[in-house]
Coordinates of N, CA, C and O in Angstrom, one line a residue:
X1 N 0.8 -1.2 0.0 CA 0.0 0.0 0.0 C 0.9 1.2 0.0 O 1.9 1.3 0.6
X2 N 0.4 2.3 -0.7 CA 1.2 3.5 -0.6 C 0.3 4.6 0.0 O -0.9 4.4 0.3
X3 N 0.9 5.7 0.3 CA 0.2 6.8 1.0 C -1.0 7.4 0.2 O -1.9 8.0 0.8
X4 N -1.0 7.1 -1.1 CA -2.1 7.7 -2.0 C -3.3 6.8 -1.9 O -4.4 7.3 -2.3
X5 N -3.2 5.6 -1.5 CA -4.3 4.7 -1.5 C -5.3 5.0 -0.4 O -4.9 5.3 0.7
X6 N -6.6 5.1 -0.8 CA -7.6 5.4 0.2 C -8.0 4.0 0.8 O -8.5 3.1 0.0
X7 N -8.0 3.9 2.1 CA -8.3 2.6 2.7 C -9.8 2.6 3.0 O -10.4 3.5 3.6
X8 N -10.5 1.5 2.5 CA -11.9 1.4 2.8 C -12.2 1.5 4.3 O -11.4 1.0 5.1
X9 N -13.3 2.2 4.6 CA -13.5 2.4 6.1 C -13.5 1.1 6.9 O -13.0 1.1 8.0
X10 N -14.1 0.1 6.4 CA -14.2 -1.2 7.1 C -12.8 -1.9 7.3 O -12.7 -2.7 8.1
X11 N -11.9 -1.5 6.5 CA -10.5 -2.1 6.6 C -9.5 -1.3 7.4 O -8.4 -1.7 7.6
X12 N -9.9 -0.1 7.8 CA -9.0 0.8 8.5 C -8.6 0.2 9.9 O -9.4 -0.4 10.5
X13 N -7.4 0.5 10.3 CA -7.0 0.1 11.6 C -7.8 0.9 12.6 O -8.1 2.1 12.4
X14 N -8.0 0.3 13.8 CA -8.7 1.0 14.9 C -7.6 1.4 15.9 O -6.8 0.5 16.3
X15 N -7.5 2.6 16.2 CA -6.3 3.1 17.0 C -6.8 3.6 18.3 O -7.7 4.5 18.4
X16 N -6.3 3.1 19.4 CA -6.6 3.6 20.8 C -5.6 4.5 21.3 O -4.4 4.2 21.3
X17 N -6.0 5.7 21.7 CA -5.1 6.7 22.3 C -5.6 7.0 23.7 O -6.8 6.8 24.0
X18 N -4.8 7.7 24.5 CA -5.1 8.1 25.8 C -3.9 8.1 26.7 O -2.8 7.7 26.4
X19 N -4.1 8.7 27.9 CA -3.1 8.8 28.9 C -2.6 7.4 29.3 O -3.3 6.4 29.3
X20 N -1.3 7.4 29.8 CA -0.7 6.1 30.2 C -1.6 5.5 31.3 O -2.1 6.2 32.2
X21 N -1.8 4.2 31.3 CA -2.6 3.5 32.3 C -4.1 3.6 32.1 O -4.8 3.1 32.9
X22 N -4.5 4.1 30.9 CA -5.9 4.3 30.7 C -6.6 2.9 30.3 O -7.8 2.8 30.4
X23 N -5.8 1.9 30.0 CA -6.4 0.6 29.6 C -6.4 0.3 28.2 O -7.1 -0.5 27.7
X24 N -5.6 1.0 27.4 CA -5.6 0.9 25.9 C -5.2 -0.5 25.5 O -5.8 -1.1 24.6
X25 N -4.2 -1.2 26.2 CA -3.9 -2.5 25.8 C -5.0 -3.5 26.2 O -5.4 -4.3 25.3
X26 N -5.5 -3.5 27.4 CA -6.5 -4.4 27.8 C -7.7 -4.3 26.9 O -8.3 -5.3 26.4
X27 N -8.2 -3.0 26.8 CA -9.4 -2.8 26.0 C -9.1 -3.2 24.5 O -10.0 -3.8 23.8
X28 N -8.0 -2.8 24.0 CA -7.6 -3.1 22.6 C -7.6 -4.6 22.3 O -8.1 -5.1 21.3
X29 N -7.1 -5.4 23.3 CA -7.1 -6.9 23.1 C -8.5 -7.4 23.0 O -8.9 -8.3 22.2
X30 N -9.4 -6.8 23.8 CA -10.8 -7.2 23.8 C -11.5 -6.9 22.5 O -12.3 -7.6 21.9
X31 N -11.3 -5.6 22.0 CA -11.8 -5.2 20.8 C -11.3 -6.1 19.6 O -12.1 -6.5 18.8
X32 N -10.1 -6.4 19.7 CA -9.5 -7.3 18.6 C -10.2 -8.6 18.6 O -10.5 -9.1 17.5
X33 N -10.4 -9.2 19.7 CA -11.2 -10.5 19.8 C -12.6 -10.4 19.2 O -13.0 -11.2 18.5
X34 N -13.3 -9.3 19.6 CA -14.6 -9.1 19.2 C -14.8 -8.9 17.7 O -15.8 -9.2 17.1
X35 N -13.8 -8.2 17.1 CA -13.8 -7.9 15.7 C -13.0 -8.9 14.8 O -12.8 -8.7 13.6
X36 N -12.4 -9.9 15.5 CA -11.5 -10.9 14.8 C -10.4 -10.2 14.0 O -10.2 -10.5 12.8
X37 N -9.7 -9.3 14.7 CA -8.6 -8.6 14.1 C -7.3 -8.9 15.0 O -7.4 -9.2 16.2
X38 N -6.2 -8.6 14.4 CA -4.9 -8.7 15.1 C -4.8 -7.5 16.0 O -5.1 -6.4 15.6
X39 N -4.1 -7.7 17.2 CA -3.9 -6.6 18.1 C -2.4 -6.3 18.1 O -1.6 -7.2 18.2
X40 N -2.0 -5.0 18.1 CA -0.6 -4.6 18.2 C -0.5 -3.6 19.2 O -1.1 -2.5 19.1
X41 N 0.2 -3.9 20.3 CA 0.6 -2.9 21.3 C 1.9 -2.3 20.8 O 2.9 -3.0 20.7
X42 N 1.9 -1.0 20.5 CA 3.0 -0.4 19.8 C 4.2 -0.4 20.8 O 5.3 -0.7 20.3
X43 N 4.0 -0.2 22.1 CA 5.2 -0.3 23.0 C 5.8 -1.7 23.0 O 7.0 -1.8 23.0
X44 N 4.9 -2.7 23.1 CA 5.4 -4.1 23.1 C 6.1 -4.4 21.8 O 7.1 -5.1 21.8
X45 N 5.6 -3.9 20.7 CA 6.3 -4.2 19.4 C 7.7 -3.5 19.4 O 8.6 -4.0 18.8
X46 N 7.8 -2.3 19.9 CA 9.1 -1.6 20.0 C 10.0 -2.4 20.8 O 11.2 -2.6 20.4
X47 N 9.5 -2.8 22.0 CA 10.4 -3.7 22.9 C 10.9 -4.9 22.1 O 12.1 -5.3 22.2
X48 N 10.0 -5.6 21.4 CA 10.3 -6.8 20.7 C 11.4 -6.5 19.6 O 12.4 -7.2 19.5
X49 N 11.2 -5.4 18.9 CA 12.1 -5.1 17.8 C 13.5 -4.6 18.3 O 14.5 -4.8 17.7
X50 N 13.5 -3.9 19.4 CA 14.7 -3.3 20.0 C 15.4 -4.3 20.9 O 16.6 -4.0 21.2
X51 N 14.7 -5.3 21.3 CA 15.3 -6.3 22.2 C 15.6 -5.8 23.6 O 16.5 -6.3 24.3
X52 N 14.8 -4.8 24.0 CA 14.9 -4.2 25.4 C 13.6 -3.6 25.8 O 12.8 -3.2 24.9
X53 N 13.5 -3.4 27.1 CA 12.2 -2.7 27.6 C 12.2 -1.2 27.3 O 13.3 -0.6 27.1
X54 N 11.1 -0.6 27.4 CA 10.9 0.8 27.2 C 11.8 1.6 28.2 O 12.6 2.5 27.8
X55 N 11.8 1.2 29.5 CA 12.7 1.9 30.5 C 14.1 1.8 30.1 O 14.9 2.7 30.2
X56 N 14.5 0.6 29.6 CA 15.9 0.4 29.1 C 16.2 1.3 27.9 O 17.3 1.9 27.8
X57 N 15.3 1.4 27.0 CA 15.5 2.2 25.8 C 15.7 3.7 26.3 O 16.6 4.4 25.8
X58 N 14.8 4.2 27.2 CA 14.9 5.5 27.7 C 16.3 5.7 28.4 O 16.9 6.7 28.1
X59 N 16.7 4.8 29.2 CA 17.9 4.9 29.9 C 19.2 4.8 29.0 O 20.1 5.6 29.2
X60 N 19.2 3.9 28.1 CA 20.4 3.7 27.2 C 20.5 4.6 26.0 O 21.5 5.0 25.6
X61 N 19.3 4.9 25.4 CA 19.3 5.6 24.1 C 18.6 7.0 24.2 O 18.7 7.7 23.2
X62 N 17.8 7.2 25.2 CA 17.2 8.5 25.4 C 15.8 8.5 24.9 O 15.4 7.7 24.0
X63 N 15.0 9.5 25.4 CA 13.6 9.6 24.9 C 13.5 10.0 23.4 O 12.6 9.6 22.7
X64 N 14.4 10.9 23.0 CA 14.4 11.3 21.6 C 14.5 10.1 20.6 O 13.7 10.0 19.6
X65 N 15.4 9.2 20.9 CA 15.5 8.0 20.1 C 14.3 7.2 20.2 O 13.8 6.7 19.1
X66 N 13.7 7.0 21.4 CA 12.5 6.2 21.5 C 11.3 6.8 20.7 O 10.6 6.1 20.0
X67 N 11.2 8.1 20.8 CA 10.1 8.8 20.0 C 10.3 8.7 18.5 O 9.3 8.5 17.8
X68 N 11.5 8.7 18.0 CA 11.7 8.5 16.6 C 11.3 7.1 16.2 O 10.6 6.9 15.2
X69 N 11.8 6.1 16.9 CA 11.4 4.7 16.6 C 9.9 4.5 16.7 O 9.3 3.9 15.8
X70 N 9.3 5.1 17.7 CA 7.8 5.0 17.9 C 7.1 5.6 16.7 O 6.2 5.1 16.1
X71 N 7.5 6.8 16.3 CA 6.9 7.6 15.2 C 7.0 6.8 13.9 O 6.0 6.6 13.2
X72 N 8.2 6.3 13.6 CA 8.4 5.5 12.4 C 7.5 4.3 12.3 O 6.9 3.9 11.3
X73 N 7.4 3.6 13.5 CA 6.6 2.3 13.5 C 5.1 2.7 13.3 O 4.4 2.0 12.5
X74 N 4.6 3.7 14.0 CA 3.2 4.0 13.9 C 2.8 4.5 12.6 O 1.8 4.0 12.0
X75 N 3.6 5.3 12.0 CA 3.3 5.8 10.6 C 3.3 4.6 9.6 O 2.5 4.5 8.8
X76 N 4.3 3.7 9.8 CA 4.3 2.6 8.9 C 3.1 1.7 9.1 O 2.5 1.3 8.1
X77 N 2.7 1.4 10.3 CA 1.5 0.6 10.6 C 0.3 1.3 10.0 O -0.6 0.6 9.4
X78 N 0.2 2.6 10.2 CA -1.0 3.3 9.7 C -1.1 3.3 8.2 O -2.2 3.2 7.7
X79 N 0.0 3.4 7.5 CA 0.0 3.6 6.1 C 0.1 2.3 5.3 O -0.3 2.2 4.2
X80 N 0.6 1.2 6.0 CA 0.9 0.0 5.3 C 0.2 -1.2 5.8 O 0.6 -2.3 5.4
X81 N -0.7 -1.1 6.8 CA -1.4 -2.3 7.3 C -2.9 -1.9 7.3 O -3.3 -0.8 7.3
X82 N -3.7 -3.0 7.4 CA -5.1 -2.8 7.5 C -5.6 -3.8 8.5 O -5.0 -4.8 8.9
X83 N -6.9 -3.6 9.0 CA -7.6 -4.6 9.8 C -6.9 -4.9 11.2 O -7.0 -6.0 11.7
X84 N -6.2 -3.9 11.7 CA -5.5 -4.1 13.0 C -6.1 -3.2 14.1 O -6.8 -2.3 13.8
X85 N -5.9 -3.6 15.3 CA -6.2 -2.8 16.4 C -4.9 -2.4 17.0 O -4.1 -3.2 17.4
X86 N -4.7 -1.1 17.1 CA -3.4 -0.5 17.6 C -3.6 0.2 18.9 O -4.5 1.0 19.0
X87 N -2.7 -0.1 19.8 CA -2.7 0.6 21.1 C -1.4 1.4 21.1 O -0.3 0.9 21.1
X88 N -1.6 2.8 21.2 CA -0.4 3.7 21.2 C 0.0 4.0 22.7 O -0.9 4.1 23.5
X89 N 1.2 4.2 22.9 CA 1.7 4.6 24.1 C 1.2 6.0 24.4 O 0.8 6.8 23.5
X90 N 1.1 6.4 25.7 CA 0.5 7.7 26.1 C 1.1 8.9 25.4 O 0.4 9.9 25.2
X91 N 2.4 8.9 25.1 CA 3.0 10.1 24.5 C 3.1 10.1 23.0 O 3.4 11.1 22.4
X92 N 2.8 8.9 22.4 CA 3.0 8.8 21.0 C 2.2 9.8 20.2 O 2.7 10.4 19.2
X93 N 1.0 10.0 20.6 CA 0.0 10.8 19.8 C 0.3 12.3 19.9 O -0.3 13.1 19.2
X94 N 1.3 12.7 20.7 CA 1.7 14.1 20.8 C 2.5 14.5 19.6 O 2.6 15.7 19.3
X95 N 3.0 13.5 18.9 CA 3.8 13.8 17.7 C 2.9 14.1 16.5 O 2.0 13.3 16.2
X96 N 3.0 15.2 15.9 CA 2.1 15.6 14.8 C 2.1 14.6 13.7 O 1.0 14.3 13.1
X97 N 3.2 14.1 13.3 CA 3.2 13.1 12.2 C 2.4 11.9 12.5 O 1.7 11.3 11.7
X98 N 2.5 11.4 13.8 CA 1.7 10.3 14.3 C 0.2 10.6 14.2 O -0.6 9.8 13.7
X99 N -0.2 11.8 14.7 CA -1.6 12.2 14.7 C -2.1 12.2 13.3 O -3.2 11.7 13.0
X100 N -1.3 12.8 12.4 CA -1.8 12.9 11.0 C -2.0 11.6 10.4 O -3.0 11.3 9.7
X101 N -1.1 10.7 10.6 CA -1.2 9.3 10.0 C -2.3 8.5 10.6 O -3.1 7.9 9.9
X102 N -2.5 8.7 11.9 CA -3.6 7.9 12.5 C -5.0 8.5 12.1 O -5.9 7.7 11.7
X103 N -5.1 9.8 12.0 CA -6.4 10.4 11.6 C -6.7 10.1 10.2 O -7.9 9.9 9.8
X104 N -5.7 10.1 9.3 CA -5.9 10.0 7.9 C -6.2 8.5 7.5 O -6.9 8.3 6.5
X105 N -5.6 7.6 8.2 CA -5.6 6.2 7.7 C -6.3 5.2 8.7 O -6.5 4.1 8.4
X106 N -6.7 5.7 9.8 CA -7.3 4.8 10.8 C -8.6 5.4 11.4 O -9.1 6.5 10.9
X107 N -9.1 4.8 12.4 CA -10.3 5.3 13.2 C -9.7 5.4 14.6 O -9.4 4.4 15.3
X108 N -9.6 6.6 15.1 CA -9.0 6.9 16.4 C -10.0 7.1 17.5 O -10.9 7.9 17.4
X109 N -9.9 6.2 18.5 CA -10.7 6.3 19.7 C -9.9 6.8 20.9 O -8.8 6.2 21.2
X110 N -10.4 7.8 21.5 CA -9.7 8.4 22.7 C -10.4 7.8 23.9 O -11.5 7.9 24.2
X111 N -9.6 7.1 24.7 CA -10.0 6.5 26.0 C -9.8 7.6 27.0 O -8.6 7.8 27.5
X112 N -10.8 8.2 27.4 CA -10.8 9.4 28.3 C -11.1 9.0 29.7 O -12.0 8.2 29.9
X113 N -10.4 9.6 30.6 CA -10.8 9.4 32.1 C -10.4 10.7 32.8 O -9.5 11.5 32.3
X114 N -11.0 10.9 33.9 CA -10.7 12.2 34.7 C -9.4 12.1 35.4 O -8.9 11.0 35.7
X115 N -8.8 13.2 35.7 CA -7.6 13.3 36.5 C -7.8 12.6 37.8 O -6.9 11.8 38.2
X116 N -8.8 12.9 38.5 CA -9.1 12.3 39.9 C -9.2 10.8 39.8 O -8.6 10.1 40.6
X117 N -9.9 10.3 38.8 CA -10.0 8.8 38.7 C -8.6 8.2 38.4 O -8.2 7.2 39.0
X118 N -7.9 8.8 37.4 CA -6.6 8.3 37.0 C -5.7 8.3 38.2 O -5.0 7.3 38.5
X119 N -5.6 9.4 39.0 CA -4.7 9.6 40.1 C -5.0 8.5 41.2 O -4.1 7.9 41.7
X120 N -6.3 8.2 41.5 CA -6.7 7.3 42.5 C -6.6 5.9 42.1 O -6.1 5.0 42.8
X121 N -7.0 5.6 40.9 CA -7.2 4.2 40.4 C -6.1 3.6 39.6 O -5.8 2.5 39.6
X122 N -5.5 4.5 38.7 CA -4.5 4.0 37.8 C -3.0 4.3 38.2 O -2.2 3.4 38.0
X123 N -2.8 5.4 38.7 CA -1.4 5.8 39.1 C -0.7 4.8 40.0 O 0.4 4.4 39.7
X124 N -1.4 4.3 41.0 CA -0.7 3.3 41.9 C -0.3 2.1 41.1 O 0.7 1.4 41.5
X125 N -1.0 1.7 40.1 CA -0.7 0.5 39.3 C 0.5 0.6 38.4 O 1.1 -0.4 38.0
X126 N 0.8 1.9 38.0 CA 1.9 2.0 36.9 C 3.0 2.9 37.3 O 4.0 3.0 36.6
X127 N 3.0 3.5 38.5 CA 4.0 4.5 38.8 C 5.4 4.0 38.7 O 6.3 4.8 38.3
X128 N 5.7 2.8 39.0 CA 7.1 2.3 39.0 C 7.5 1.8 37.6 O 8.7 1.5 37.4
X129 N 6.6 1.6 36.7 CA 6.9 1.0 35.4 C 7.0 2.0 34.2 O 7.3 1.6 33.1
X130 N 6.7 3.3 34.5 CA 6.7 4.2 33.3 C 7.8 5.2 33.5 O 7.8 6.0 34.4
X131 N 8.7 5.2 32.5 CA 9.9 6.1 32.6 C 9.5 7.6 32.6 O 10.2 8.4 33.2
X132 N 8.4 8.0 32.0 CA 7.9 9.4 31.9 C 7.6 9.9 33.3 O 7.6 11.1 33.6
X133 N 7.2 8.9 34.2 CA 6.8 9.3 35.6 C 8.0 9.4 36.5 O 7.8 9.9 37.6
X134 N 9.1 8.9 36.1 CA 10.3 8.8 37.0 C 10.7 10.2 37.5 O 10.8 11.1 36.7
X135 N 10.8 10.3 38.8 CA 11.3 11.5 39.5 C 10.4 12.7 39.3 O 10.8 13.8 39.4
X136 N 9.1 12.5 39.0 CA 8.1 13.6 38.9 C 7.3 13.6 40.1 O 6.9 12.6 40.7
X137 N 6.9 14.9 40.5 CA 6.0 15.1 41.6 C 4.6 14.9 41.1 O 4.4 14.9 39.8
X138 N 3.6 14.7 42.0 CA 2.2 14.6 41.6 C 1.8 15.8 40.8 O 1.0 15.7 39.8
X139 N 2.2 17.0 41.2 CA 1.9 18.2 40.4 C 2.4 18.2 39.0 O 1.7 18.6 38.1
X140 N 3.6 17.7 38.8 CA 4.2 17.6 37.5 C 3.5 16.6 36.6 O 3.2 16.8 35.4
X141 N 3.0 15.5 37.2 CA 2.3 14.5 36.5 C 0.9 15.0 36.1 O 0.4 14.8 35.0
X142 N 0.3 15.8 37.0 CA -1.0 16.4 36.7 C -0.8 17.4 35.5 O -1.7 17.4 34.6
X143 N 0.2 18.1 35.5 CA 0.5 19.1 34.4 C 0.6 18.3 33.1 O 0.1 18.7 32.1
X144 N 1.4 17.2 33.1 CA 1.5 16.4 32.0 C 0.2 15.8 31.5 O -0.1 15.8 30.3
X145 N -0.6 15.4 32.4 CA -2.0 14.8 32.1 C -2.8 15.9 31.3 O -3.3 15.6 30.3
X146 N -2.8 17.1 31.8 CA -3.6 18.1 31.2 C -3.0 18.7 29.9 O -3.7 19.1 29.0
X147 N -1.7 18.7 29.8 CA -1.0 19.1 28.6 C -1.3 18.2 27.4 O -1.5 18.7 26.3
X148 N -1.5 17.0 27.7 CA -1.7 16.0 26.6 C -3.2 16.0 26.1 O -3.5 15.5 25.1
X149 N -4.1 16.6 26.9 CA -5.5 16.6 26.5 C -5.7 17.3 25.2 O -6.6 16.8 24.4
X150 N -5.0 18.3 24.8 CA -5.2 19.0 23.6 C -4.9 18.1 22.4 O -5.6 18.1 21.3
X151 N -3.9 17.3 22.5 CA -3.5 16.3 21.4 C -4.6 15.2 21.4 O -5.1 14.9 20.3
X152 N -5.0 14.7 22.5 CA -6.0 13.6 22.6 C -7.3 14.1 22.0 O -8.2 13.3 21.6
X153 N -7.6 15.4 22.1 CA -8.9 15.9 21.6 C -9.1 15.7 20.1 O -10.2 15.9 19.6
X154 N -8.0 15.5 19.4 CA -8.1 15.2 17.9 C -8.3 13.7 17.7 O -7.3 13.0 17.6
X155 N -9.5 13.3 17.6 CA -9.9 11.9 17.5 C -11.2 11.8 16.6 O -11.8 12.8 16.3
X156 N -11.6 10.5 16.4 CA -12.8 10.3 15.7 C -14.0 10.0 16.7 O -15.1 10.3 16.4
X157 N -13.6 9.4 17.8 CA -14.6 9.1 18.8 C -14.0 9.0 20.2 O -12.8 8.7 20.3
X158 N -14.8 9.2 21.2 CA -14.3 9.3 22.6 C -15.1 8.3 23.4 O -16.3 8.3 23.3
X159 N -14.4 7.6 24.3 CA -15.1 6.7 25.3 C -14.6 7.1 26.6 O -13.4 7.1 26.9
X160 N -15.6 7.6 27.5 CA -15.2 8.0 28.9 C -15.2 6.7 29.7 O -16.2 6.0 29.8
X161 N -14.1 6.3 30.2 CA -13.9 5.0 30.8 C -13.8 5.0 32.4 O -13.5 4.0 33.0
X162 N -14.1 6.2 33.0 CA -13.9 6.2 34.5 C -14.5 5.1 35.2 O -13.8 4.4 36.0
X163 N -15.8 4.8 35.0 CA -16.4 3.7 35.8 C -16.7 2.5 35.0 O -17.4 1.6 35.4
X164 N -16.2 2.4 33.8 CA -16.4 1.2 32.9 C -15.4 0.1 33.2 O -14.2 0.4 33.4
X165 N -15.9 -1.1 33.1 CA -15.0 -2.3 33.1 C -14.5 -2.3 31.7 O -15.1 -1.8 30.7
X166 N -13.3 -3.0 31.5 CA -12.7 -3.1 30.2 C -13.7 -3.7 29.2 O -13.7 -3.2 28.0
X167 N -14.4 -4.7 29.6 CA -15.3 -5.3 28.6 C -16.4 -4.4 28.2 O -16.8 -4.3 27.0
X168 N -16.9 -3.5 29.1 CA -17.9 -2.5 28.7 C -17.4 -1.5 27.7 O -18.0 -1.1 26.8
X169 N -16.1 -1.1 28.0 CA -15.5 -0.1 27.1 C -15.3 -0.7 25.7 O -15.6 -0.1 24.7
X170 N -14.8 -1.9 25.7 CA -14.6 -2.6 24.4 C -16.0 -2.8 23.6 O -16.0 -2.6 22.4
X171 N -17.0 -3.1 24.4 CA -18.3 -3.2 23.7 C -18.8 -1.9 23.1 O -19.3 -1.8 22.0
X172 N -18.5 -0.8 23.8 CA -18.9 0.5 23.3 C -18.1 0.8 22.0 O -18.7 1.4 21.1
X173 N -16.9 0.5 22.0 CA -16.1 0.7 20.8 C -16.6 -0.1 19.6 O -16.7 0.4 18.5
X174 N -16.8 -1.4 19.9 CA -17.3 -2.3 18.8 C -18.7 -1.8 18.3 O -18.9 -1.7 17.1
X175 N -19.6 -1.4 19.2 CA -20.9 -0.8 18.7 C -20.7 0.4 17.9 O -21.3 0.6 16.9
X176 N -19.8 1.3 18.3 CA -19.5 2.5 17.6 C -18.9 2.2 16.2 O -19.4 2.8 15.2
X177 N -18.0 1.3 16.1 CA -17.4 0.9 14.9 C -18.4 0.3 13.9 O -18.5 0.7 12.7
X178 N -19.3 -0.6 14.4 CA -20.3 -1.2 13.5 C -21.3 -0.1 13.1 O -21.7 -0.2 11.9
X179 N -21.6 0.8 13.9 CA -22.5 1.9 13.5 C -21.8 2.7 12.4 O -22.4 3.1 11.4
X180 N -20.5 3.1 12.6 CA -19.8 3.8 11.6 C -19.7 3.1 10.3 O -19.9 3.7 9.2
X181 N -19.5 1.8 10.3 CA -19.5 1.0 9.1 C -20.8 1.1 8.4 O -20.8 1.3 7.2
X182 N -21.9 1.0 9.1 CA -23.2 1.1 8.5 C -23.5 2.5 7.9 O -24.1 2.6 6.8
X183 N -23.0 3.5 8.5 CA -23.2 4.9 8.0 C -22.3 5.2 6.8 O -22.8 5.7 5.8
X184 N -21.0 4.8 6.9 CA -20.1 5.2 5.8 C -20.0 4.2 4.7 O -19.6 4.6 3.6
X185 N -20.3 3.0 4.9 CA -20.3 1.9 3.9 C -21.5 1.0 4.1 O -21.3 -0.2 4.4
X186 N -22.7 1.5 3.8 CA -23.9 0.7 4.2 C -24.1 -0.5 3.3 O -24.8 -1.4 3.8
X187 N -23.6 -0.6 2.2 CA -23.9 -1.7 1.3 C -22.9 -2.8 1.3 O -22.9 -3.6 0.4
X188 N -22.0 -2.8 2.3 CA -21.0 -3.9 2.3 C -21.3 -5.0 3.3 O -22.0 -4.8 4.2

């Protein structure tokens, strides 16, 4: 496939974005099962290709290197694959080239949650495993959370996940996708 090819709506990748710890991987795996598609966690794919964990990449090669690898992989997946469910790392979508590729070639779902819910329910689960959180105060993390909202606001659909179980969120996404298919390509 090349960049000039228009991907039929039903074949577009479904891309999950949102803040770290929002549940993109868990929900993405469920959506993939429900739609019989392959699931790709971009961070896990980077780790596989680089032969090291994300924290190791940050420590040994730096964040700029990681973001370059991340950007190249996501743009490639968006422009050269179809029928996938992609889960992006929390900072990936801040890159303009990533946003453009995702919005042009995929269907982007923003998994949204409130700061208070994230702080109470998600932060304790991920604080030690995310290099972006390393040595940051709660105030700095809150600032990061709200800074990223403007990038996340550029999406095709939003699912508020504060009180939803992963299965419920996945069902909402699948229902939305099927509705979109019917609207945009009703005779298929």
